[in-house]
Amino acid sequence: MKILVPVKRVVDYNVKVRVKSDNTGVDIANVKMSMNPFDEIAIEEAVRLCEKGVASEVIAVSCGVTQCQETLRTAMAIGADRAILVQTDVELQPLAVAKLLKALVDKEQPGLIILGKQAIDDDCNQTGQMLAALADLPQATFASKVEVLDGKASVTREVDGGSETLSLTLPAVITADLRLNEPRYVTLPNIMKAKKKQLEIFKPEDLGVDVTPRLKTLSVSEPPKRSAGIMVSDVATLVAKLKNEAKVI
């Protein structure tokens, strides 16, 4: 069984994000980029399933600019067997990515697709669900535990009231949550081995997918700075300020 794992190149989670001076987006010039943390968890889970003998091959996929090859090499250093890059300079939105992944699912016929529940740059939390809908596959989101046996996947997922366990018939789509696992440390020998692994490159048009953006970002701005608090002498003054100045009551 093949496992397909989409990974995204994002601004590293340790970097303080800055907005461009013209408010058109986030400034990523000379900023450290890395693999989306949720996708790193997805790769780790796929590799663990492969080590258990459940799967025979892990394929990492990324969609975006040429530099995404670095992210794919990291995925292969963790344990992915090969990688596919859908290269484009167009700003990709969740639906476009889901359509590209659907084309690759048709091409590779994986038994399982595992991806992060969301990316830390746009926080959309849409791609996995859209892919499941387009490919007409069962899905389990926010997975905190995954077990695969006899052509079925048992997925424990977090919900508001605690957790629930779903049984999915493979092939299926699973999105990974933080509690699923802790990704392994990437060693130097594995980084060197990853350089020799196969990396295929496609264009969106090769897959017959139109990735033209459907949404337009009007403006990006930082949240307003929090003003200093004040001390009030009594409850009556507090209520008056909440009513007349803050206008929250």
PDB file of N, CA, C and O in Angstrom, residues 110-183:
ATOM      1  N   PRO A 110      -2.912   5.826  -4.151  1.00  0.00           N
ATOM      2  CA  PRO A 110      -2.476   5.460  -2.797  1.00  0.00           C
ATOM      3  C   PRO A 110      -3.615   4.839  -1.994  1.00  0.00           C
ATOM      4  O   PRO A 110      -4.796   5.107  -2.251  1.00  0.00           O
ATOM      5  N   GLY A 111      -3.271   4.025  -0.996  1.00  0.00           N
ATOM      6  CA  GLY A 111      -4.278   3.434  -0.132  1.00  0.00           C
ATOM      7  C   GLY A 111      -4.664   4.356   1.004  1.00  0.00           C
ATOM      8  O   GLY A 111      -5.696   4.175   1.643  1.00  0.00           O
ATOM      9  N   LEU A 112      -3.805   5.354   1.262  1.00  0.00           N
ATOM     10  CA  LEU A 112      -4.055   6.281   2.365  1.00  0.00           C
ATOM     11  C   LEU A 112      -3.410   7.625   2.050  1.00  0.00           C
ATOM     12  O   LEU A 112      -2.310   7.682   1.500  1.00  0.00           O
ATOM     13  N   ILE A 113      -4.104   8.701   2.370  1.00  0.00           N
ATOM     14  CA  ILE A 113      -3.551  10.052   2.238  1.00  0.00           C
ATOM     15  C   ILE A 113      -3.557  10.677   3.628  1.00  0.00           C
ATOM     16  O   ILE A 113      -4.617  10.785   4.248  1.00  0.00           O
ATOM     17  N   ILE A 114      -2.383  11.037   4.120  1.00  0.00           N
ATOM     18  CA  ILE A 114      -2.275  11.674   5.434  1.00  0.00           C
ATOM     19  C   ILE A 114      -1.671  13.057   5.240  1.00  0.00           C
ATOM     20  O   ILE A 114      -0.610  13.196   4.628  1.00  0.00           O
ATOM     21  N   LEU A 115      -2.337  14.078   5.767  1.00  0.00           N
ATOM     22  CA  LEU A 115      -1.809  15.440   5.685  1.00  0.00           C
ATOM     23  C   LEU A 115      -2.102  16.184   6.982  1.00  0.00           C
ATOM     24  O   LEU A 115      -2.919  15.748   7.792  1.00  0.00           O
ATOM     25  N   GLY A 116      -1.390  17.278   7.190  1.00  0.00           N
ATOM     26  CA  GLY A 116      -1.623  18.077   8.381  1.00  0.00           C
ATOM     27  C   GLY A 116      -3.017  18.672   8.372  1.00  0.00           C
ATOM     28  O   GLY A 116      -3.570  18.960   7.306  1.00  0.00           O
ATOM     29  N   LYS A 117      -3.591  18.873   9.558  1.00  0.00           N
ATOM     30  CA  LYS A 117      -4.968  19.380   9.612  1.00  0.00           C
ATOM     31  C   LYS A 117      -5.069  20.806   9.074  1.00  0.00           C
ATOM     32  O   LYS A 117      -6.109  21.217   8.576  1.00  0.00           O
ATOM     33  N   GLN A 118      -3.963  21.586   9.163  1.00  0.00           N
ATOM     34  CA  GLN A 118      -3.973  22.953   8.639  1.00  0.00           C
ATOM     35  C   GLN A 118      -2.544  23.441   8.500  1.00  0.00           C
ATOM     36  O   GLN A 118      -1.615  22.851   9.054  1.00  0.00           O
ATOM     37  N   ALA A 119      -2.364  24.502   7.735  1.00  0.00           N
ATOM     38  CA  ALA A 119      -1.054  25.128   7.600  1.00  0.00           C
ATOM     39  C   ALA A 119      -0.992  26.332   8.534  1.00  0.00           C
ATOM     40  O   ALA A 119      -1.992  27.022   8.729  1.00  0.00           O
ATOM     41  N   ILE A 120       0.185  26.581   9.106  1.00  0.00           N
ATOM     42  CA  ILE A 120       0.289  27.654  10.097  1.00  0.00           C
ATOM     43  C   ILE A 120       0.393  29.038   9.470  1.00  0.00           C
ATOM     44  O   ILE A 120       0.421  30.036  10.183  1.00  0.00           O
ATOM     45  N   ASP A 121       0.431  29.113   8.115  1.00  0.00           N
ATOM     46  CA  ASP A 121       0.489  30.442   7.492  1.00  0.00           C
ATOM     47  C   ASP A 121      -0.912  31.007   7.231  1.00  0.00           C
ATOM     48  O   ASP A 121      -1.218  32.133   7.601  1.00  0.00           O
ATOM     49  N   ASP A 122      -1.797  30.207   6.630  1.00  0.00           N
ATOM     50  CA  ASP A 122      -3.149  30.731   6.358  1.00  0.00           C
ATOM     51  C   ASP A 122      -4.207  30.161   7.308  1.00  0.00           C
ATOM     52  O   ASP A 122      -5.317  30.699   7.391  1.00  0.00           O
ATOM     53  N   ASP A 123      -3.871  29.070   8.030  1.00  0.00           N
ATOM     54  CA  ASP A 123      -4.800  28.468   9.007  1.00  0.00           C
ATOM     55  C   ASP A 123      -6.154  28.122   8.387  1.00  0.00           C
ATOM     56  O   ASP A 123      -7.174  28.159   9.074  1.00  0.00           O
ATOM     57  N   CYS A 124      -6.186  27.772   7.108  1.00  0.00           N
ATOM     58  CA  CYS A 124      -7.465  27.539   6.438  1.00  0.00           C
ATOM     59  C   CYS A 124      -8.167  26.257   6.913  1.00  0.00           C
ATOM     60  O   CYS A 124      -9.385  26.235   7.039  1.00  0.00           O
ATOM     61  N   ASN A 125      -7.387  25.181   7.142  1.00  0.00           N
ATOM     62  CA  ASN A 125      -8.002  23.910   7.560  1.00  0.00           C
ATOM     63  C   ASN A 125      -9.078  23.472   6.562  1.00  0.00           C
ATOM     64  O   ASN A 125     -10.212  23.192   6.923  1.00  0.00           O
ATOM     65  N   GLN A 126      -8.696  23.439   5.270  1.00  0.00           N
ATOM     66  CA  GLN A 126      -9.667  23.115   4.220  1.00  0.00           C
ATOM     67  C   GLN A 126      -9.186  22.035   3.254  1.00  0.00           C
ATOM     68  O   GLN A 126      -9.998  21.280   2.720  1.00  0.00           O
ATOM     69  N   THR A 127      -7.893  21.955   3.014  1.00  0.00           N
ATOM     70  CA  THR A 127      -7.376  21.132   1.922  1.00  0.00           C
ATOM     71  C   THR A 127      -7.746  19.658   2.064  1.00  0.00           C
ATOM     72  O   THR A 127      -8.179  19.016   1.109  1.00  0.00           O
ATOM     73  N   GLY A 128      -7.575  19.100   3.258  1.00  0.00           N
ATOM     74  CA  GLY A 128      -7.893  17.688   3.462  1.00  0.00           C
ATOM     75  C   GLY A 128      -9.352  17.375   3.191  1.00  0.00           C
ATOM     76  O   GLY A 128      -9.686  16.403   2.502  1.00  0.00           O
ATOM     77  N   GLN A 129     -10.232  18.233   3.696  1.00  0.00           N
ATOM     78  CA  GLN A 129     -11.664  18.020   3.508  1.00  0.00           C
ATOM     79  C   GLN A 129     -12.060  18.164   2.038  1.00  0.00           C
ATOM     80  O   GLN A 129     -12.877  17.410   1.511  1.00  0.00           O
ATOM     81  N   MET A 130     -11.464  19.170   1.369  1.00  0.00           N
ATOM     82  CA  MET A 130     -11.765  19.374  -0.053  1.00  0.00           C
ATOM     83  C   MET A 130     -11.276  18.191  -0.887  1.00  0.00           C
ATOM     84  O   MET A 130     -11.962  17.741  -1.818  1.00  0.00           O
ATOM     85  N   LEU A 131     -10.086  17.683  -0.554  1.00  0.00           N
ATOM     86  CA  LEU A 131      -9.543  16.532  -1.286  1.00  0.00           C
ATOM     87  C   LEU A 131     -10.453  15.313  -1.129  1.00  0.00           C
ATOM     88  O   LEU A 131     -10.738  14.615  -2.101  1.00  0.00           O
ATOM     89  N   ALA A 132     -10.921  15.069   0.092  1.00  0.00           N
ATOM     90  CA  ALA A 132     -11.810  13.929   0.335  1.00  0.00           C
ATOM     91  C   ALA A 132     -13.096  14.062  -0.478  1.00  0.00           C
ATOM     92  O   ALA A 132     -13.599  13.076  -1.038  1.00  0.00           O
ATOM     93  N   ALA A 133     -13.621  15.284  -0.580  1.00  0.00           N
ATOM     94  CA  ALA A 133     -14.843  15.511  -1.348  1.00  0.00           C
ATOM     95  C   ALA A 133     -14.608  15.309  -2.844  1.00  0.00           C
ATOM     96  O   ALA A 133     -15.399  14.651  -3.530  1.00  0.00           O
ATOM     97  N   LEU A 134     -13.503  15.860  -3.362  1.00  0.00           N
ATOM     98  CA  LEU A 134     -13.210  15.752  -4.791  1.00  0.00           C
ATOM     99  C   LEU A 134     -12.930  14.307  -5.202  1.00  0.00           C
ATOM    100  O   LEU A 134     -13.323  13.862  -6.272  1.00  0.00           O
ATOM    101  N   ALA A 135     -12.226  13.575  -4.323  1.00  0.00           N
ATOM    102  CA  ALA A 135     -11.854  12.190  -4.640  1.00  0.00           C
ATOM    103  C   ALA A 135     -12.920  11.188  -4.207  1.00  0.00           C
ATOM    104  O   ALA A 135     -12.768   9.986  -4.447  1.00  0.00           O
ATOM    105  N   ASP A 136     -13.973  11.696  -3.537  1.00  0.00           N
ATOM    106  CA  ASP A 136     -15.058  10.839  -3.042  1.00  0.00           C
ATOM    107  C   ASP A 136     -14.514   9.740  -2.129  1.00  0.00           C
ATOM    108  O   ASP A 136     -14.814   8.557  -2.288  1.00  0.00           O
ATOM    109  N   LEU A 137     -13.709  10.166  -1.141  1.00  0.00           N
ATOM    110  CA  LEU A 137     -13.091   9.232  -0.204  1.00  0.00           C
ATOM    111  C   LEU A 137     -13.578   9.515   1.216  1.00  0.00           C
ATOM    112  O   LEU A 137     -13.877  10.660   1.556  1.00  0.00           O
ATOM    113  N   PRO A 138     -13.640   8.490   2.075  1.00  0.00           N
ATOM    114  CA  PRO A 138     -13.969   8.732   3.484  1.00  0.00           C
ATOM    115  C   PRO A 138     -12.860   9.534   4.139  1.00  0.00           C
ATOM    116  O   PRO A 138     -11.699   9.458   3.715  1.00  0.00           O
ATOM    117  N   GLN A 139     -13.192  10.302   5.174  1.00  0.00           N
ATOM    118  CA  GLN A 139     -12.181  11.141   5.817  1.00  0.00           C
ATOM    119  C   GLN A 139     -12.323  11.124   7.330  1.00  0.00           C
ATOM    120  O   GLN A 139     -13.407  10.898   7.871  1.00  0.00           O
ATOM    121  N   ALA A 140     -11.199  11.368   7.998  1.00  0.00           N
ATOM    122  CA  ALA A 140     -11.177  11.537   9.451  1.00  0.00           C
ATOM    123  C   ALA A 140     -10.224  12.684   9.750  1.00  0.00           C
ATOM    124  O   ALA A 140      -9.044  12.623   9.396  1.00  0.00           O
ATOM    125  N   THR A 141     -10.733  13.744  10.359  1.00  0.00           N
ATOM    126  CA  THR A 141      -9.917  14.925  10.614  1.00  0.00           C
ATOM    127  C   THR A 141      -9.445  14.969  12.061  1.00  0.00           C
ATOM    128  O   THR A 141     -10.002  14.299  12.933  1.00  0.00           O
ATOM    129  N   PHE A 142      -8.406  15.758  12.318  1.00  0.00           N
ATOM    130  CA  PHE A 142      -7.867  15.986  13.675  1.00  0.00           C
ATOM    131  C   PHE A 142      -7.502  14.672  14.368  1.00  0.00           C
ATOM    132  O   PHE A 142      -7.843  14.452  15.537  1.00  0.00           O
ATOM    133  N   ALA A 143      -6.815  13.793  13.650  1.00  0.00           N
ATOM    134  CA  ALA A 143      -6.489  12.469  14.192  1.00  0.00           C
ATOM    135  C   ALA A 143      -5.433  12.558  15.292  1.00  0.00           C
ATOM    136  O   ALA A 143      -4.404  13.208  15.138  1.00  0.00           O
ATOM    137  N   SER A 144      -5.694  11.887  16.417  1.00  0.00           N
ATOM    138  CA  SER A 144      -4.713  11.802  17.500  1.00  0.00           C
ATOM    139  C   SER A 144      -4.168  10.373  17.641  1.00  0.00           C
ATOM    140  O   SER A 144      -3.223  10.134  18.389  1.00  0.00           O
ATOM    141  N   LYS A 145      -4.774   9.417  16.904  1.00  0.00           N
ATOM    142  CA  LYS A 145      -4.276   8.035  16.892  1.00  0.00           C
ATOM    143  C   LYS A 145      -4.773   7.354  15.629  1.00  0.00           C
ATOM    144  O   LYS A 145      -5.937   7.494  15.262  1.00  0.00           O
ATOM    145  N   VAL A 146      -3.879   6.634  14.944  1.00  0.00           N
ATOM    146  CA  VAL A 146      -4.237   5.950  13.705  1.00  0.00           C
ATOM    147  C   VAL A 146      -3.758   4.503  13.758  1.00  0.00           C
ATOM    148  O   VAL A 146      -2.593   4.240  14.060  1.00  0.00           O
ATOM    149  N   GLU A 147      -4.661   3.576  13.479  1.00  0.00           N
ATOM    150  CA  GLU A 147      -4.307   2.163  13.378  1.00  0.00           C
ATOM    151  C   GLU A 147      -4.892   1.621  12.079  1.00  0.00           C
ATOM    152  O   GLU A 147      -6.057   1.870  11.775  1.00  0.00           O
ATOM    153  N   VAL A 148      -4.067   0.880  11.326  1.00  0.00           N
ATOM    154  CA  VAL A 148      -4.508   0.325  10.044  1.00  0.00           C
ATOM    155  C   VAL A 148      -4.421  -1.198  10.106  1.00  0.00           C
ATOM    156  O   VAL A 148      -3.385  -1.755  10.465  1.00  0.00           O
ATOM    157  N   LEU A 149      -5.540  -1.870   9.758  1.00  0.00           N
ATOM    158  CA  LEU A 149      -5.583  -3.323   9.802  1.00  0.00           C
ATOM    159  C   LEU A 149      -6.673  -3.841   8.863  1.00  0.00           C
ATOM    160  O   LEU A 149      -7.798  -3.324   8.865  1.00  0.00           O
ATOM    161  N   ASP A 150      -6.317  -4.837   8.057  1.00  0.00           N
ATOM    162  CA  ASP A 150      -7.275  -5.515   7.174  1.00  0.00           C
ATOM    163  C   ASP A 150      -8.069  -4.558   6.287  1.00  0.00           C
ATOM    164  O   ASP A 150      -9.300  -4.654   6.180  1.00  0.00           O
ATOM    165  N   GLY A 151      -7.368  -3.630   5.668  1.00  0.00           N
ATOM    166  CA  GLY A 151      -8.025  -2.729   4.725  1.00  0.00           C
ATOM    167  C   GLY A 151      -8.883  -1.657   5.346  1.00  0.00           C
ATOM    168  O   GLY A 151      -9.655  -0.998   4.659  1.00  0.00           O
ATOM    169  N   LYS A 152      -8.775  -1.478   6.663  1.00  0.00           N
ATOM    170  CA  LYS A 152      -9.523  -0.437   7.351  1.00  0.00           C
ATOM    171  C   LYS A 152      -8.605   0.362   8.261  1.00  0.00           C
ATOM    172  O   LYS A 152      -7.600  -0.133   8.754  1.00  0.00           O
ATOM    173  N   ALA A 153      -8.977   1.611   8.471  1.00  0.00           N
ATOM    174  CA  ALA A 153      -8.226   2.479   9.378  1.00  0.00           C
ATOM    175  C   ALA A 153      -9.112   2.861  10.554  1.00  0.00           C
ATOM    176  O   ALA A 153     -10.263   3.280  10.360  1.00  0.00           O
ATOM    177  N   SER A 154      -8.591   2.681  11.751  1.00  0.00           N
ATOM    178  CA  SER A 154      -9.294   3.111  12.959  1.00  0.00           C
ATOM    179  C   SER A 154      -8.647   4.405  13.421  1.00  0.00           C
ATOM    180  O   SER A 154      -7.451   4.434  13.718  1.00  0.00           O
ATOM    181  N   VAL A 155      -9.413   5.470  13.449  1.00  0.00           N
ATOM    182  CA  VAL A 155      -8.864   6.794  13.736  1.00  0.00           C
ATOM    183  C   VAL A 155      -9.548   7.392  14.964  1.00  0.00           C
ATOM    184  O   VAL A 155     -10.778   7.540  14.992  1.00  0.00           O
ATOM    185  N   THR A 156      -8.745   7.716  15.964  1.00  0.00           N
ATOM    186  CA  THR A 156      -9.249   8.434  17.135  1.00  0.00           C
ATOM    187  C   THR A 156      -9.036   9.917  16.883  1.00  0.00           C
ATOM    188  O   THR A 156      -7.931  10.342  16.559  1.00  0.00           O
ATOM    189  N   ARG A 157     -10.095  10.690  17.012  1.00  0.00           N
ATOM    190  CA  ARG A 157     -10.006  12.130  16.723  1.00  0.00           C
ATOM    191  C   ARG A 157     -10.576  12.930  17.878  1.00  0.00           C
ATOM    192  O   ARG A 157     -11.434  12.468  18.633  1.00  0.00           O
ATOM    193  N   GLU A 158     -10.066  14.147  18.007  1.00  0.00           N
ATOM    194  CA  GLU A 158     -10.489  15.013  19.101  1.00  0.00           C
ATOM    195  C   GLU A 158     -11.722  15.818  18.709  1.00  0.00           C
ATOM    196  O   GLU A 158     -11.786  16.379  17.620  1.00  0.00           O
ATOM    197  N   VAL A 159     -12.689  15.829  19.614  1.00  0.00           N
ATOM    198  CA  VAL A 159     -13.907  16.617  19.423  1.00  0.00           C
ATOM    199  C   VAL A 159     -14.105  17.465  20.670  1.00  0.00           C
ATOM    200  O   VAL A 159     -13.371  17.336  21.648  1.00  0.00           O
ATOM    201  N   ASP A 160     -15.101  18.354  20.641  1.00  0.00           N
ATOM    202  CA  ASP A 160     -15.304  19.284  21.751  1.00  0.00           C
ATOM    203  C   ASP A 160     -15.518  18.576  23.083  1.00  0.00           C
ATOM    204  O   ASP A 160     -15.030  19.009  24.113  1.00  0.00           O
ATOM    205  N   GLY A 161     -16.242  17.448  23.053  1.00  0.00           N
ATOM    206  CA  GLY A 161     -16.560  16.763  24.302  1.00  0.00           C
ATOM    207  C   GLY A 161     -15.534  15.735  24.731  1.00  0.00           C
ATOM    208  O   GLY A 161     -15.734  15.049  25.731  1.00  0.00           O
ATOM    209  N   GLY A 162     -14.438  15.565  23.981  1.00  0.00           N
ATOM    210  CA  GLY A 162     -13.417  14.572  24.321  1.00  0.00           C
ATOM    211  C   GLY A 162     -12.821  13.978  23.069  1.00  0.00           C
ATOM    212  O   GLY A 162     -12.097  14.650  22.339  1.00  0.00           O
ATOM    213  N   SER A 163     -13.137  12.699  22.791  1.00  0.00           N
ATOM    214  CA  SER A 163     -12.616  12.065  21.580  1.00  0.00           C
ATOM    215  C   SER A 163     -13.626  11.050  21.054  1.00  0.00           C
ATOM    216  O   SER A 163     -14.499  10.578  21.783  1.00  0.00           O
ATOM    217  N   GLU A 164     -13.499  10.734  19.770  1.00  0.00           N
ATOM    218  CA  GLU A 164     -14.337   9.712  19.163  1.00  0.00           C
ATOM    219  C   GLU A 164     -13.478   8.873  18.237  1.00  0.00           C
ATOM    220  O   GLU A 164     -12.447   9.342  17.743  1.00  0.00           O
ATOM    221  N   THR A 165     -13.876   7.645  18.010  1.00  0.00           N
ATOM    222  CA  THR A 165     -13.119   6.738  17.148  1.00  0.00           C
ATOM    223  C   THR A 165     -13.956   6.381  15.927  1.00  0.00           C
ATOM    224  O   THR A 165     -15.108   5.971  16.055  1.00  0.00           O
ATOM    225  N   LEU A 166     -13.349   6.571  14.747  1.00  0.00           N
ATOM    226  CA  LEU A 166     -14.026   6.281  13.488  1.00  0.00           C
ATOM    227  C   LEU A 166     -13.345   5.100  12.799  1.00  0.00           C
ATOM    228  O   LEU A 166     -12.131   4.911  12.916  1.00  0.00           O
ATOM    229  N   SER A 167     -14.125   4.323  12.074  1.00  0.00           N
ATOM    230  CA  SER A 167     -13.586   3.237  11.262  1.00  0.00           C
ATOM    231  C   SER A 167     -13.772   3.599   9.798  1.00  0.00           C
ATOM    232  O   SER A 167     -14.897   3.866   9.359  1.00  0.00           O
ATOM    233  N   LEU A 168     -12.677   3.649   9.058  1.00  0.00           N
ATOM    234  CA  LEU A 168     -12.716   4.052   7.652  1.00  0.00           C
ATOM    235  C   LEU A 168     -12.294   2.895   6.757  1.00  0.00           C
ATOM    236  O   LEU A 168     -11.341   2.177   7.071  1.00  0.00           O
ATOM    237  N   THR A 169     -12.987   2.743   5.643  1.00  0.00           N
ATOM    238  CA  THR A 169     -12.565   1.782   4.628  1.00  0.00           C
ATOM    239  C   THR A 169     -11.550   2.461   3.718  1.00  0.00           C
ATOM    240  O   THR A 169     -11.795   3.558   3.226  1.00  0.00           O
ATOM    241  N   LEU A 170     -10.419   1.812   3.502  1.00  0.00           N
ATOM    242  CA  LEU A 170      -9.371   2.392   2.657  1.00  0.00           C
ATOM    243  C   LEU A 170      -9.733   2.223   1.185  1.00  0.00           C
ATOM    244  O   LEU A 170     -10.401   1.252   0.821  1.00  0.00           O
ATOM    245  N   PRO A 171      -9.306   3.142   0.315  1.00  0.00           N
ATOM    246  CA  PRO A 171      -8.498   4.348   0.587  1.00  0.00           C
ATOM    247  C   PRO A 171      -9.292   5.433   1.315  1.00  0.00           C
ATOM    248  O   PRO A 171     -10.508   5.490   1.205  1.00  0.00           O
ATOM    249  N   ALA A 172      -8.545   6.271   2.055  1.00  0.00           N
ATOM    250  CA  ALA A 172      -9.189   7.306   2.856  1.00  0.00           C
ATOM    251  C   ALA A 172      -8.236   8.483   3.048  1.00  0.00           C
ATOM    252  O   ALA A 172      -7.037   8.389   2.769  1.00  0.00           O
ATOM    253  N   VAL A 173      -8.803   9.582   3.537  1.00  0.00           N
ATOM    254  CA  VAL A 173      -8.024  10.794   3.827  1.00  0.00           C
ATOM    255  C   VAL A 173      -8.031  11.026   5.340  1.00  0.00           C
ATOM    256  O   VAL A 173      -9.085  10.993   5.974  1.00  0.00           O
ATOM    257  N   ILE A 174      -6.848  11.252   5.906  1.00  0.00           N
ATOM    258  CA  ILE A 174      -6.716  11.522   7.342  1.00  0.00           C
ATOM    259  C   ILE A 174      -5.923  12.809   7.522  1.00  0.00           C
ATOM    260  O   ILE A 174      -4.893  13.009   6.857  1.00  0.00           O
ATOM    261  N   THR A 175      -6.397  13.703   8.395  1.00  0.00           N
ATOM    262  CA  THR A 175      -5.618  14.903   8.712  1.00  0.00           C
ATOM    263  C   THR A 175      -5.087  14.791  10.141  1.00  0.00           C
ATOM    264  O   THR A 175      -5.813  14.381  11.052  1.00  0.00           O
ATOM    265  N   ALA A 176      -3.828  15.134  10.316  1.00  0.00           N
ATOM    266  CA  ALA A 176      -3.116  14.902  11.573  1.00  0.00           C
ATOM    267  C   ALA A 176      -3.206  16.079  12.527  1.00  0.00           C
ATOM    268  O   ALA A 176      -3.059  17.238  12.132  1.00  0.00           O
ATOM    269  N   ASP A 177      -3.410  15.765  13.798  1.00  0.00           N
ATOM    270  CA  ASP A 177      -3.400  16.765  14.859  1.00  0.00           C
ATOM    271  C   ASP A 177      -2.074  16.672  15.611  1.00  0.00           C
ATOM    272  O   ASP A 177      -1.296  15.730  15.429  1.00  0.00           O
ATOM    273  N   LEU A 178      -1.838  17.610  16.519  1.00  0.00           N
ATOM    274  CA  LEU A 178      -0.553  17.675  17.236  1.00  0.00           C
ATOM    275  C   LEU A 178      -0.281  16.442  18.081  1.00  0.00           C
ATOM    276  O   LEU A 178       0.864  16.021  18.225  1.00  0.00           O
ATOM    277  N   ARG A 179      -1.314  15.855  18.664  1.00  0.00           N
ATOM    278  CA  ARG A 179      -1.116  14.747  19.598  1.00  0.00           C
ATOM    279  C   ARG A 179      -0.901  13.403  18.915  1.00  0.00           C
ATOM    280  O   ARG A 179      -0.738  12.386  19.588  1.00  0.00           O
ATOM    281  N   LEU A 180      -0.893  13.366  17.601  1.00  0.00           N
ATOM    282  CA  LEU A 180      -0.735  12.102  16.883  1.00  0.00           C
ATOM    283  C   LEU A 180       0.620  11.463  17.157  1.00  0.00           C
ATOM    284  O   LEU A 180       0.727  10.256  17.391  1.00  0.00           O
ATOM    285  N   ASN A 181       1.685  12.255  17.138  1.00  0.00           N
ATOM    286  CA  ASN A 181       3.028  11.734  17.422  1.00  0.00           C
ATOM    287  C   ASN A 181       4.005  12.892  17.621  1.00  0.00           C
ATOM    288  O   ASN A 181       3.617  14.064  17.490  1.00  0.00           O
ATOM    289  N   GLU A 182       5.244  12.553  17.888  1.00  0.00           N
ATOM    290  CA  GLU A 182       6.318  13.546  17.952  1.00  0.00           C
ATOM    291  C   GLU A 182       7.332  13.194  16.876  1.00  0.00           C
ATOM    292  O   GLU A 182       7.975  12.139  16.960  1.00  0.00           O
ATOM    293  N   PRO A 183       7.484  14.037  15.842  1.00  0.00           N
ATOM    294  CA  PRO A 183       8.397  13.712  14.738  1.00  0.00           C
ATOM    295  C   PRO A 183       9.821  13.464  15.207  1.00  0.00           C
ATOM    296  O   PRO A 183      10.303  14.108  16.145  1.00  0.00           O
TER     297      PRO A 183
END
